[in-house]
């Protein structure tokens, strides 16, 4: 179920969002929601990757080697 979120942004941020939305032929509200959703998805992915590397990186490196960078993903 979708929720509504009301936020305040400064004029510069609003204008940039409006330009980006217009360039993508989207409504401002729709564009801002899509951008926020995508940014949060990326943050969740990054957090999960860091957690996985912290939990399993040493074992992976021990079994398969550390690779060209000399370390497992960190």
C-alpha positions as a Markdown table, in Angstrom:
| # | Residue | x | y | z |
|---|---|---|---|---|
| 1 | Unk | 0.0 | 0.0 | 0.0 |
| 2 | Unk | 1.4 | 3.4 | -1.0 |
| 3 | Unk | 2.0 | 6.0 | 1.7 |
| 4 | Unk | 2.1 | 9.7 | 1.2 |
| 5 | Unk | 5.1 | 11.7 | 2.4 |
| 6 | Unk | 5.2 | 15.5 | 2.5 |
| 7 | Unk | 8.7 | 17.0 | 2.7 |
| 8 | Unk | 10.2 | 20.4 | 2.3 |
| 9 | Unk | 13.2 | 21.1 | 0.1 |
| 10 | Unk | 15.0 | 24.2 | -0.7 |
| 11 | Unk | 14.4 | 26.1 | -3.9 |
| 12 | Unk | 17.5 | 24.8 | -5.7 |
| 13 | Unk | 16.6 | 21.2 | -5.0 |
| 14 | Unk | 13.0 | 21.7 | -6.1 |
| 15 | Unk | 14.1 | 23.3 | -9.4 |
| 16 | Unk | 16.6 | 20.6 | -10.1 |
| 17 | Unk | 13.9 | 17.9 | -9.4 |
| 18 | Unk | 11.5 | 19.8 | -11.7 |
| 19 | Unk | 14.2 | 20.0 | -14.5 |
| 20 | Unk | 15.0 | 16.3 | -14.2 |
| 21 | Unk | 11.3 | 15.3 | -14.1 |
| 22 | Unk | 10.6 | 17.4 | -17.2 |
| 23 | Unk | 13.6 | 15.9 | -19.0 |
| 24 | Unk | 12.3 | 12.4 | -18.3 |
| 25 | Unk | 8.7 | 13.4 | -19.2 |
| 26 | Unk | 7.5 | 12.6 | -15.7 |
| 27 | Unk | 5.3 | 14.4 | -13.2 |
| 28 | Unk | 7.4 | 16.0 | -10.5 |
| 29 | Unk | 5.7 | 14.0 | -7.7 |
| 30 | Unk | 6.1 | 10.7 | -9.6 |
| 31 | Unk | 9.8 | 11.5 | -10.4 |
| 32 | Unk | 10.6 | 12.4 | -6.8 |
| 33 | Unk | 9.0 | 9.2 | -5.5 |
| 34 | Unk | 10.9 | 7.1 | -8.1 |
| 35 | Unk | 14.2 | 8.7 | -7.3 |
| 36 | Unk | 13.7 | 8.3 | -3.5 |
| 37 | Unk | 12.7 | 4.7 | -4.0 |
| 38 | Unk | 15.8 | 4.0 | -6.2 |
| 39 | Unk | 18.1 | 5.7 | -3.8 |
| 40 | Unk | 16.8 | 3.8 | -0.8 |
| 41 | Unk | 17.1 | 0.5 | -2.8 |
| 42 | Unk | 20.7 | 1.3 | -3.6 |
| 43 | Unk | 21.4 | 2.0 | 0.1 |
| 44 | Unk | 19.8 | -1.3 | 1.1 |
| 45 | Unk | 21.9 | -3.1 | -1.5 |
| 46 | Unk | 25.1 | -1.4 | -0.4 |
| 47 | Unk | 24.4 | -2.2 | 3.3 |
| 48 | Unk | 23.7 | -5.9 | 2.4 |
| 49 | Unk | 26.9 | -6.1 | 0.4 |
| 50 | Unk | 29.0 | -4.7 | 3.2 |
| 51 | Unk | 27.4 | -7.0 | 5.7 |
| 52 | Unk | 28.0 | -10.0 | 3.4 |
| 53 | Unk | 31.6 | -9.1 | 2.9 |
| 54 | Unk | 32.1 | -8.6 | 6.6 |
| 55 | Unk | 30.5 | -11.9 | 7.5 |
| 56 | Unk | 31.9 | -14.0 | 4.7 |
| 57 | Unk | 34.8 | -12.1 | 3.1 |
| 58 | Unk | 37.6 | -13.8 | 5.0 |
| 59 | Unk | 36.3 | -17.3 | 4.4 |
| 60 | Unk | 35.8 | -16.5 | 0.7 |
| 61 | Unk | 39.4 | -15.1 | 0.4 |
| 62 | Unk | 40.8 | -18.2 | 2.2 |
| 63 | Unk | 39.0 | -20.6 | -0.2 |
| 64 | Unk | 39.3 | -18.7 | -3.5 |
| 65 | Unk | 42.1 | -16.2 | -2.9 |
| 66 | Unk | 41.9 | -12.5 | -2.5 |
| 67 | Unk | 42.1 | -11.5 | -6.1 |
| 68 | Unk | 44.2 | -8.8 | -7.8 |
| 69 | Unk | 43.5 | -6.2 | -5.2 |
| 70 | Unk | 45.0 | -8.3 | -2.5 |
| 71 | Unk | 41.9 | -8.5 | -0.4 |
| 72 | Unk | 38.4 | -9.8 | -0.5 |
| 73 | Unk | 35.5 | -7.4 | -1.1 |
| 74 | Unk | 35.4 | -5.0 | 1.8 |
